[in-house]
Short mmCIF file of C-alpha atoms in Angstrom, two decimals:
data_model
loop_
_atom_site.label_atom_id
_atom_site.label_comp_id
_atom_site.label_asym_id
_atom_site.label_seq_id
_atom_site.Cartn_x
_atom_site.Cartn_y
_atom_site.Cartn_z
CA LEU A 1 -20.12 26.65 33.37
CA PHE A 2 -21.76 29.70 34.17
CA SER A 3 -23.64 30.40 37.32
CA THR A 4 -24.21 33.31 39.16
CA LYS A 5 -22.42 31.60 42.03
CA THR A 6 -18.87 30.71 40.74
CA SER A 7 -19.02 34.23 38.47
CA GLU A 8 -19.77 36.15 42.20
CA ASP A 9 -16.55 34.18 43.70
CA PRO A 10 -13.37 36.18 43.16
CA GLN A 11 -11.28 32.98 43.11
CA PHE A 12 -13.06 31.83 39.99
CA TRP A 13 -11.57 34.38 38.13
CA ARG A 14 -8.47 34.88 39.77
CA SER A 15 -7.90 30.68 39.60
CA GLN A 16 -8.69 31.02 35.44
CA ALA A 17 -6.53 33.49 34.93
CA ARG A 18 -3.49 32.03 36.89
CA ARG A 19 -4.27 28.80 34.42
CA THR A 20 -4.20 30.76 31.65
CA LEU A 21 -1.06 32.43 32.36
CA GLN A 22 0.49 29.42 33.13
CA SER A 23 0.23 28.01 29.94
CA VAL A 24 1.20 30.96 28.26
CA LEU A 25 4.56 31.28 30.29
CA ASP A 26 4.67 27.33 29.33
CA ARG A 27 4.48 28.01 25.86
CA LYS A 28 7.91 27.30 23.25
CA LEU A 29 8.61 28.75 19.81
CA ASN A 30 8.06 26.43 17.51
CA THR A 31 10.79 27.36 15.02
CA ASN A 32 10.47 24.16 12.88
CA VAL A 33 10.04 23.87 9.02
CA ALA A 34 6.53 23.73 8.42
CA LYS A 35 6.06 20.45 5.96
CA ASN A 36 2.09 21.26 5.83
CA ILE A 37 0.05 24.54 5.90
CA LEU A 38 -3.17 23.90 6.39
CA PHE A 39 -5.09 27.64 5.77
CA PHE A 40 -8.89 28.35 6.93
CA LEU A 41 -10.39 31.16 5.68
CA GLY A 42 -13.94 32.16 6.77
CA ASP A 43 -15.08 34.47 4.00
CA GLY A 44 -16.38 37.73 5.20
CA MET A 45 -15.81 36.36 9.06
CA GLY A 46 -15.04 39.95 10.64
CA ILE A 47 -14.93 40.14 14.37
CA THR A 48 -18.18 41.03 15.42
CA THR A 49 -19.31 37.47 13.14
CA PHE A 50 -16.66 35.66 15.17
CA THR A 51 -18.10 36.70 18.73
CA ALA A 52 -21.58 35.90 17.89
CA ALA A 53 -20.85 32.89 16.39
CA ARG A 54 -18.85 31.82 19.63
CA ILE A 55 -21.87 32.78 21.59
CA LEU A 56 -24.33 30.64 19.47
CA LYS A 57 -22.04 27.64 19.53
CA GLY A 58 -22.27 27.66 23.09
CA GLN A 59 -25.98 28.05 23.11
CA LEU A 60 -26.74 25.48 20.48
CA GLN A 61 -25.44 23.55 23.57
CA ASN A 62 -27.70 24.53 26.09
CA GLN A 63 -24.98 26.62 27.64
CA THR A 64 -25.05 30.86 28.38
CA GLY A 65 -22.50 31.29 25.40
CA GLU A 66 -20.35 34.12 26.07
CA GLU A 67 -17.59 31.70 27.85
CA THR A 68 -17.56 28.87 25.14
CA VAL A 69 -14.30 28.33 23.90
CA MET A 70 -14.40 27.84 20.47
CA THR A 71 -11.71 25.94 18.31
CA MET A 72 -10.76 28.92 17.00
CA ASP A 73 -10.20 30.45 20.62
CA THR A 74 -7.26 28.11 20.99
CA PHE A 75 -4.97 29.37 18.81
CA PRO A 76 -2.09 31.10 20.66
CA ASN A 77 -0.83 33.61 17.81
CA VAL A 78 -3.41 36.43 17.22
CA GLY A 79 -2.37 39.49 14.77
CA LEU A 80 -4.72 41.97 12.27
CA ALA A 81 -4.80 41.94 8.83
CA LYS A 82 -5.43 45.46 7.24
CA THR A 83 -7.88 44.36 4.34
CA TYR A 84 -8.21 47.46 1.98
CA SER A 85 -7.32 46.96 -1.61
CA VAL A 86 -5.60 49.33 -4.06
CA ASP A 87 -8.32 51.23 -4.96
CA PHE A 88 -10.90 50.82 -2.34
CA GLN A 89 -11.05 51.49 0.86
CA ILE A 90 -13.23 48.37 1.90
CA PRO A 91 -12.28 45.48 -0.38
CA ASP A 92 -14.16 42.47 -1.92
CA SER A 93 -13.02 38.55 -1.92
CA ALA A 94 -10.96 38.89 -4.98
CA ALA A 95 -8.73 41.47 -4.35
CA THR A 96 -8.06 40.16 -0.21
CA ALA A 97 -7.52 36.74 -1.90
CA THR A 98 -4.87 37.79 -4.24
CA ALA A 99 -3.18 39.60 -1.40
CA TYR A 100 -2.92 36.86 1.37
CA LEU A 101 -2.59 34.18 -1.12
CA CYS A 102 -0.19 36.03 -4.00
CA GLY A 103 1.53 38.34 -1.35
CA VAL A 104 0.26 41.49 -3.32
CA LYS A 105 -2.65 44.00 -2.77
CA THR A 106 -4.35 44.80 -6.30
CA ASN A 107 -7.59 46.37 -7.28
CA LEU A 108 -11.17 45.25 -6.80
CA ASN A 109 -12.97 42.31 -8.71
CA THR A 110 -9.27 41.01 -10.19
CA ILE A 111 -7.88 37.61 -9.08
CA GLY A 112 -4.11 36.53 -9.32
CA VAL A 113 -2.76 39.98 -11.09
CA ASN A 114 -1.09 42.99 -9.75
CA ALA A 115 -2.75 46.41 -9.55
CA ALA A 116 -1.79 47.44 -13.15
CA GLY A 117 -4.31 44.69 -13.67
CA ARG A 118 -7.77 46.89 -14.46
CA ASN A 119 -10.97 45.24 -13.48
CA GLY A 120 -12.83 43.93 -17.09
CA ILE A 121 -9.81 45.70 -19.27
CA CYS A 122 -8.40 42.28 -20.91
CA LYS A 123 -5.24 43.78 -22.39
CA THR A 124 -4.02 45.24 -18.65
CA GLN A 125 -4.05 41.42 -17.61
CA LYS A 126 -1.12 40.22 -19.97
CA GLY A 127 2.28 40.63 -18.24
CA ASN A 128 0.76 41.53 -14.52
CA GLU A 129 -0.17 38.02 -13.18
CA VAL A 130 0.90 36.84 -10.01
CA THR A 131 1.23 33.31 -8.52
CA SER A 132 -0.13 32.12 -5.50
CA ILE A 133 1.49 30.34 -2.35
CA LEU A 134 -0.70 27.06 -3.52
CA LYS A 135 1.55 27.20 -6.93
CA TRP A 136 4.83 27.80 -4.67
CA ALA A 137 4.19 24.69 -2.56
CA LYS A 138 3.52 22.61 -5.66
CA ASP A 139 6.60 24.02 -7.29
CA ALA A 140 8.43 22.27 -4.02
CA GLY A 141 6.95 18.92 -4.48
CA LYS A 142 4.13 19.34 -2.30
CA SER A 143 0.71 18.16 -2.59
CA VAL A 144 -2.19 20.87 -2.79
CA GLY A 145 -5.97 21.54 -2.46
CA ILE A 146 -8.55 23.78 -2.21
CA VAL A 147 -11.97 22.63 -0.50
CA THR A 148 -14.84 25.45 -0.44
CA THR A 149 -18.46 25.73 0.06
CA THR A 150 -18.89 28.09 -3.04
CA ARG A 151 -18.31 27.34 -6.28
CA VAL A 152 -14.78 26.18 -7.15
CA GLN A 153 -14.38 28.99 -9.42
CA HIS A 154 -15.18 31.98 -6.71
CA ALA A 155 -13.02 34.90 -6.01
CA THR A 156 -11.22 33.10 -2.88
CA PRO A 157 -10.45 29.41 -4.43
CA ALA A 158 -9.66 31.20 -7.90
CA ALA A 159 -6.94 33.21 -6.29
CA THR A 160 -5.04 30.10 -5.87
CA TYR A 161 -4.97 29.03 -9.60
CA ALA A 162 -6.38 31.54 -11.94
CA HIS A 163 -5.27 35.01 -13.58
CA SER A 164 -8.40 37.00 -14.29
CA VAL A 165 -9.00 40.71 -14.52
CA SER A 166 -12.68 39.92 -13.54
CA ARG A 167 -13.67 37.48 -11.14
CA LYS A 168 -16.80 37.20 -12.58
CA TRP A 169 -15.36 35.23 -15.73
CA TYR A 170 -16.72 31.82 -14.31
CA SER A 171 -16.96 30.28 -18.00
CA ASP A 172 -16.26 31.18 -21.09
CA ALA A 173 -19.74 32.19 -21.51
CA ASP A 174 -19.14 34.95 -19.17
CA VAL A 175 -16.16 36.40 -21.16
CA PRO A 176 -16.75 39.56 -23.54
CA GLU A 177 -15.76 38.47 -27.06
CA SER A 178 -13.33 41.36 -27.09
CA ALA A 179 -11.56 39.88 -24.11
CA LYS A 180 -11.49 36.96 -25.64
CA ARG A 181 -9.69 37.92 -28.95
CA GLU A 182 -7.36 39.47 -26.55
CA GLY A 183 -6.14 36.15 -25.20
CA CYS A 184 -8.32 36.24 -22.09
CA THR A 185 -9.49 32.89 -20.81
CA ASP A 186 -12.45 32.03 -18.07
CA ILE A 187 -11.60 30.95 -14.35
CA ALA A 188 -12.94 27.23 -14.97
CA SER A 189 -10.75 26.66 -17.78
CA GLN A 190 -7.58 27.98 -15.65
CA LEU A 191 -8.85 25.53 -13.06
CA ILE A 192 -7.55 22.81 -15.23
CA LYS A 193 -4.83 24.25 -17.07
CA ASN A 194 -2.84 26.44 -14.72
CA THR A 195 -1.82 24.20 -11.71
CA ASP A 196 -1.95 20.74 -11.12
CA ILE A 197 -4.27 20.28 -8.11
CA ASP A 198 -4.50 17.40 -6.29
CA VAL A 199 -7.84 18.06 -4.30
CA ILE A 200 -10.81 20.42 -5.65
CA ILE A 201 -13.74 20.51 -3.56
CA GLY A 202 -17.00 22.31 -3.65
CA GLY A 203 -19.78 23.52 -6.36
CA GLY A 204 -19.48 25.17 -9.79
CA ARG A 205 -20.47 21.83 -12.32
CA LYS A 206 -22.22 24.41 -14.47
CA TYR A 207 -18.95 26.31 -15.32
CA MET A 208 -17.36 23.07 -16.25
CA THR A 209 -19.75 21.29 -19.38
CA PRO A 210 -21.19 22.70 -22.70
CA ARG A 211 -24.33 24.91 -22.76
CA GLY A 212 -27.51 22.80 -21.95
CA THR A 213 -25.59 19.99 -20.53
CA LYS A 214 -28.37 18.55 -18.25
CA ASP A 215 -26.80 18.66 -14.70
CA PRO A 216 -27.03 15.27 -12.88
CA GLU A 217 -28.69 16.07 -9.51
CA TYR A 218 -31.29 18.51 -11.17
CA PRO A 219 -32.01 17.39 -15.31
CA ARG A 220 -35.40 19.44 -15.25
CA ASP A 221 -33.75 22.84 -13.71
CA PHE A 222 -32.82 24.64 -16.41
CA LEU A 223 -30.61 26.90 -14.60
CA SER A 224 -28.28 24.62 -13.49
CA ARG A 225 -27.38 23.28 -17.11
CA GLY A 226 -23.98 23.69 -18.66
CA LYS A 227 -22.78 27.53 -19.41
CA ARG A 228 -19.74 26.86 -21.36
CA LYS A 229 -20.67 28.48 -25.12
CA ASP A 230 -16.88 26.55 -26.62
CA GLY A 231 -18.58 23.19 -26.24
CA ARG A 232 -15.99 21.96 -23.81
CA ASN A 233 -16.21 19.21 -21.22
CA LEU A 234 -13.83 20.32 -18.47
CA ILE A 235 -14.22 17.58 -16.48
CA LYS A 236 -13.75 14.95 -18.82
CA GLU A 237 -10.70 16.74 -20.32
CA TRP A 238 -9.43 16.84 -16.69
CA GLN A 239 -10.00 13.18 -16.52
CA ILE A 240 -8.00 12.63 -19.66
CA LEU A 241 -5.37 14.69 -17.89
CA LYS A 242 -5.14 12.51 -15.39
CA THR A 243 -4.48 9.56 -17.38
CA GLY A 244 -2.25 6.89 -15.59
CA LYS A 245 -2.87 8.33 -11.90
CA VAL A 246 -6.10 7.36 -9.80
CA ALA A 247 -8.31 10.46 -10.64
CA ARG A 248 -11.85 10.43 -9.25
CA TYR A 249 -14.72 12.92 -9.91
CA VAL A 250 -17.73 12.45 -7.74
CA TRP A 251 -20.84 15.11 -7.49
CA ASN A 252 -23.17 13.29 -4.64
CA LYS A 253 -22.11 12.37 -0.91
CA SER A 254 -22.28 8.45 -1.78
CA ASP A 255 -19.39 8.42 -4.70
CA PHE A 256 -17.35 11.01 -2.06
CA ASP A 257 -17.86 8.31 0.63
CA ALA A 258 -16.82 5.87 -1.56
CA VAL A 259 -13.49 7.70 -2.05
CA ASP A 260 -10.38 5.41 -0.77
CA PRO A 261 -7.93 8.21 0.56
CA GLU A 262 -5.23 5.85 0.27
CA THR A 263 -5.40 4.73 -3.10
CA THR A 264 -6.45 8.07 -4.18
CA ASP A 265 -4.14 10.69 -5.99
CA TYR A 266 -6.73 12.98 -7.30
CA LEU A 267 -9.96 14.35 -6.75
CA MET A 268 -12.45 16.41 -8.36
CA ALA A 269 -15.83 16.73 -6.13
CA LEU A 270 -18.51 19.06 -7.24
CA PHE A 271 -21.61 18.84 -5.56
CA GLU A 272 -23.86 21.48 -6.73
CA PRO A 273 -24.09 23.22 -10.27
CA GLY A 274 -23.10 26.48 -8.60
CA ASP A 275 -22.44 27.12 -4.36
CA LEU A 276 -23.23 24.53 -2.22
CA ARG A 277 -26.30 24.96 0.07
CA PHE A 278 -25.97 26.49 3.57
CA GLU A 279 -24.98 24.05 6.20
CA GLU A 280 -29.01 24.65 7.47
CA ASP A 281 -30.65 23.87 4.29
CA ARG A 282 -28.29 21.08 3.20
CA ASN A 283 -29.48 17.35 2.33
CA PRO A 284 -27.02 15.14 4.28
CA SER A 285 -27.30 12.42 2.09
CA MET A 286 -26.31 14.56 -1.05
CA ASP A 287 -23.99 16.65 0.28
CA PRO A 288 -21.02 16.10 2.67
CA SER A 289 -20.38 18.73 5.15
CA ILE A 290 -17.35 21.36 5.18
CA ILE A 291 -15.97 18.89 8.46
CA GLU A 292 -16.45 15.65 6.11
CA THR A 293 -14.60 17.42 3.02
CA THR A 294 -11.91 18.77 4.95
CA GLU A 295 -11.01 15.55 6.14
CA LYS A 296 -10.96 13.57 2.61
CA ALA A 297 -8.85 16.32 1.67
CA ILE A 298 -5.97 15.90 4.26
CA ARG A 299 -6.36 12.43 4.16
CA ILE A 300 -5.34 12.22 0.30
CA LEU A 301 -3.15 15.09 0.83
CA GLN A 302 -1.13 14.24 3.87
CA LYS A 303 0.30 10.69 1.82
CA ASN A 304 3.05 13.05 0.17
CA PRO A 305 6.43 13.03 2.23
CA LYS A 306 7.14 16.26 1.45
CA GLY A 307 3.68 17.82 2.78
CA PHE A 308 0.90 19.94 1.88
CA PHE A 309 -1.13 23.28 1.21
CA LEU A 310 -4.50 23.51 1.80
CA LEU A 311 -7.15 26.16 1.23
CA VAL A 312 -10.48 25.40 3.38
CA GLU A 313 -13.03 28.13 2.88
CA GLY A 314 -16.01 28.66 4.90
CA GLY A 315 -17.30 30.64 1.78
CA ARG A 316 -20.91 31.14 2.65
CA ILE A 317 -20.78 32.85 5.66
CA ASP A 318 -20.37 36.19 3.60
CA GLN A 319 -23.39 35.43 1.20
CA ALA A 320 -25.38 34.99 4.38
CA HIS A 321 -24.16 38.28 5.30
CA HIS A 322 -25.14 40.02 1.94
CA ASP A 323 -28.71 38.31 2.64
CA GLY A 324 -28.70 40.29 6.02
CA ARG A 325 -29.18 36.51 7.35
CA ALA A 326 -27.22 36.61 10.75
CA TYR A 327 -28.99 33.56 11.33
CA MET A 328 -27.24 31.37 8.47
CA ALA A 329 -24.09 33.70 8.86
CA LEU A 330 -23.46 32.23 12.14
CA HIS A 331 -24.53 28.87 11.64
CA GLU A 332 -21.75 28.82 8.82
CA THR A 333 -19.76 29.87 11.14
CA VAL A 334 -19.93 27.26 13.75
CA ALA A 335 -19.41 24.86 11.03
CA PHE A 336 -16.35 26.29 9.73
CA ASP A 337 -14.64 26.37 13.16
CA ASN A 338 -15.62 22.45 13.57
CA ALA A 339 -13.74 22.12 10.02
CA ILE A 340 -10.84 23.80 12.09
CA ALA A 341 -11.03 21.08 14.81
CA LYS A 342 -11.10 18.28 12.53
CA GLY A 343 -8.08 19.53 10.49
CA LEU A 344 -6.46 20.05 13.94
CA GLU A 345 -7.03 16.48 14.93
CA LEU A 346 -6.04 15.06 12.17
CA THR A 347 -2.60 16.82 11.53
CA ARG A 348 0.74 17.17 14.20
CA GLU A 349 0.97 20.94 15.38
CA GLU A 350 5.04 20.04 15.23
CA GLU A 351 4.92 20.22 11.43
CA THR A 352 1.55 21.88 10.36
CA LEU A 353 1.29 25.32 10.31
CA THR A 354 -2.76 26.09 11.07
CA ILE A 355 -3.82 29.64 10.24
CA VAL A 356 -7.56 30.97 10.12
CA MET A 357 -8.55 34.12 8.73
CA ALA A 358 -11.30 36.27 7.45
CA ASP A 359 -10.72 38.17 3.77
CA HIS A 360 -12.74 41.38 4.93
CA SER A 361 -15.54 42.05 7.19
CA HIS A 362 -19.36 42.95 7.13
CA PRO A 363 -21.20 46.41 8.62
CA LEU A 364 -22.89 43.62 11.09
CA THR A 365 -23.27 44.98 14.76
CA PHE A 366 -23.56 43.93 18.15
CA ASN A 367 -25.49 46.08 20.11
CA GLY A 368 -27.48 46.78 23.20
CA PHE A 369 -27.74 45.67 26.36
CA PRO A 370 -28.68 41.93 26.35
CA PHE A 371 -28.77 39.99 29.44
CA ARG A 372 -26.09 37.30 30.19
CA GLY A 373 -26.95 34.02 28.36
CA GLN A 374 -29.62 35.77 25.86
CA SER A 375 -30.18 34.42 22.55
CA ILE A 376 -27.61 36.30 20.21
CA LEU A 377 -30.21 36.09 17.51
CA GLY A 378 -32.95 37.89 20.08
CA LYS A 379 -33.94 41.13 20.99
CA SER A 380 -32.39 43.68 23.58
CA PRO A 381 -34.32 44.05 26.54
CA LEU A 382 -34.33 47.66 26.62
CA TRP A 383 -36.84 49.38 23.79
CA ALA A 384 -35.92 52.42 21.82
CA THR A 385 -37.04 55.65 21.99
CA ASP A 386 -39.47 55.14 19.30
CA PHE A 387 -41.14 52.60 22.25
CA LEU A 388 -40.11 49.25 20.38
CA PRO A 389 -37.81 46.69 20.39
CA TYR A 390 -34.98 46.15 18.47
CA THR A 391 -32.44 43.12 18.04
CA THR A 392 -29.00 42.37 19.18
CA LEU A 393 -27.74 42.15 16.06
CA MET A 394 -27.92 44.33 13.06
CA TYR A 395 -26.67 45.65 9.99
CA GLY A 396 -25.21 48.93 8.55
CA ASN A 397 -26.79 48.34 5.06
CA GLY A 398 -28.71 45.84 3.35
CA PRO A 399 -31.91 44.50 2.04
CA GLY A 400 -33.34 44.62 6.39
CA TYR A 401 -34.23 48.48 5.80
CA LYS A 402 -37.72 48.28 6.70
CA VAL A 403 -38.77 51.98 7.77
CA VAL A 404 -42.13 52.83 6.31
CA ASN A 405 -44.05 55.94 7.35
CA GLY A 406 -40.53 56.98 9.44
CA LYS A 407 -41.67 53.89 11.61
CA ARG A 408 -39.27 51.01 12.29
CA PRO A 409 -41.38 47.40 12.36
CA ASP A 410 -42.93 46.39 15.59
CA LEU A 411 -41.05 43.34 16.74
CA ARG A 412 -42.48 42.51 19.58
CA ASN A 413 -44.87 39.56 18.02
CA VAL A 414 -41.99 38.68 15.55
CA THR A 415 -39.48 35.73 16.34
CA THR A 416 -36.26 37.07 15.32
CA LYS A 417 -34.82 33.68 15.90
CA GLY A 418 -35.66 31.47 12.71
CA LYS A 419 -33.38 30.80 9.75
CA ASP A 420 -34.89 32.96 7.51
CA TYR A 421 -35.23 36.22 9.60
CA VAL A 422 -33.91 39.35 7.98
CA GLN A 423 -31.97 41.81 10.54
CA LEU A 424 -32.70 45.28 9.77
CA SER A 425 -30.50 47.63 8.35
CA ALA A 426 -29.71 51.32 8.31
CA ALA A 427 -29.60 51.91 4.78
CA PRO A 428 -31.81 49.70 1.88
CA LEU A 429 -29.41 47.97 -0.27
CA GLU A 430 -30.30 45.17 -2.32
CA SER A 431 -27.16 43.20 -0.63
CA THR A 432 -25.19 44.39 2.34
CA THR A 433 -21.84 45.56 1.46
CA HIS A 434 -18.65 44.82 3.34
CA SER A 435 -16.95 46.53 6.34
CA GLY A 436 -13.47 47.96 5.78
CA GLU A 437 -12.19 47.19 9.59
CA ASP A 438 -8.84 45.02 10.13
CA VAL A 439 -9.68 41.40 10.33
CA ALA A 440 -8.21 38.56 13.05
CA VAL A 441 -5.43 36.39 11.64
CA LEU A 442 -5.29 33.24 13.99
CA ALA A 443 -1.96 31.06 13.83
CA ARG A 444 -0.60 27.91 15.18
CA GLY A 445 2.18 25.45 14.44
CA PRO A 446 5.76 26.12 12.93
CA MET A 447 6.77 29.95 12.62
CA ALA A 448 2.81 30.89 13.81
CA HIS A 449 4.52 33.79 15.46
CA LEU A 450 5.46 35.55 12.46
CA LEU A 451 1.30 36.09 12.28
CA GLN A 452 1.54 38.28 15.47
CA GLY A 453 0.86 42.05 15.16
CA ILE A 454 -0.83 44.08 12.68
CA HIS A 455 -0.12 43.47 9.02
CA GLU A 456 -0.77 44.14 5.25
CA GLN A 457 -2.85 41.45 4.22
CA SER A 458 -0.35 41.00 1.55
CA TYR A 459 2.35 40.19 4.39
CA VAL A 460 0.33 36.61 5.02
CA ALA A 461 1.39 34.93 1.97
CA HIS A 462 5.32 35.74 2.28
CA ALA A 463 5.04 34.74 6.26
CA MET A 464 3.62 31.17 5.29
CA ALA A 465 6.10 30.58 2.46
CA TYR A 466 9.33 31.66 4.79
CA ALA A 467 7.90 28.93 7.53
CA ALA A 468 7.38 26.15 4.76
CA CYS A 469 10.46 27.22 2.79
CA VAL A 470 8.59 27.33 -0.62
CA GLY A 471 8.35 30.46 -3.18
CA ASP A 472 11.60 32.82 -3.08
CA ASP A 473 12.91 33.26 0.38
CA LEU A 474 14.72 29.83 1.56
CA ARG A 475 16.42 31.33 4.24
CA HIS A 476 14.41 28.99 7.23
CA CYS A 477 15.62 25.46 5.52
CA GLN A 478 19.43 27.07 5.38
CA GLU A 479 19.17 27.68 8.92
CA GLN A 480 16.75 24.61 10.45
CA PRO A 481 16.92 21.41 9.01
CA MET A 482 13.50 19.20 8.65
CA PRO A 483 12.38 18.21 12.16
CA GLU A 484 12.93 14.04 12.45
CA LEU A 485 9.79 12.90 12.54
CA ASP A 486 7.98 9.93 14.03
CA THR A 487 7.01 7.85 11.29
CA SER A 488 4.82 5.07 13.26
CA LEU A 489 2.68 8.16 14.47
CA SER A 490 2.34 9.67 11.33
CA SER A 491 0.97 6.28 9.24
CA ALA A 492 -1.45 5.77 12.41
CA GLN A 493 -3.08 8.67 10.96
#
């Protein structure tokens, strides 16, 4: 723990460095074949978010925070990914997800298609579809799953199973009639049709049911009702497709908790009509946390002797940043880090390649000269030239622009540490944009060293596939037999 006394002693820093050095020297390359791939995606979790969340995590435990070691900090292999899309310098979650899941860079707003697919133009979709590592893993006999804090039809999870020239075609009501005539289908219908996904957890009930269907949780809320024009109930269709297997559909925590991973083949859990609630707003009696959903997914998938691929998305880090609410974004990131800890606890490093990365960043700045241990959500002790204080965290653009008559708001009597506080931004926008700097890629487990260095984001899918011997490049299996596993340890988990 931080104290002035220990920090003033040079021996403190020297011995800490020696321990770190020895742990790096003792590291052995893990060249096993990855039986499992556990892929954690923090949507919008740029380096600034990562650092600020580390400090918050420590401060929530009554520590100064800067020296906190997050679960993410323990990953020995670190690289950077270039995030630009084919048509834009700064990308969105659809183009980036297609890159790191399908291994091909593409255009903004498009999912599971190459860059010959044009945003919103259906006729450019056919013949330009690209498949994802989730499909490659399934084709190799592995179990596969998606866990997200957004709707399961959202850009990141959708890139594992869908092909769409518009990320916004959630249900058929969102697809233009002309596109339907040209043969394009909505993302929700592709969820149950394209790839046989064993575990599907997130939100998005309203895209699965006929227009006007009352939501089981919010029957009086008109906006929560079913959206589909075609009259299909995709939840019922999914259940029929799984006839003969143990397939559970749940929409609340008590039913979710009752699902026994040992006897469940398939699980679809949709906890909200749209995206899940922010972690700080979540009703723990109705909706499980990302830690609980990650655990359930792994326990179901890991029964397969051939292993699994699981995508876990902390999807609302990004949405909080779009609202200019750093408090919410950082708390989402802390919850995400806790889910990563649960994933590592449930799997074995010898056989599981675990990757943590962001798809893109946000224009969040970490600035001023705050004192050591000062609240990450607080104000710089040094005021600006207009003799007013400013917050340590601010945005380059977004809804926090508050200059009136050439003056910034006076924050002296404003609490900036609440969950609804919107940080000041330099340019007025309804929603903060993304930002374009490289994002961190963290890896541990078999062949994790493949992720060191600076790479195109589209490289990540190929590195994962090589490590696990799925997809086209099977050289690693031909060179390396699967490790003999101690089955007593696996079954104990």
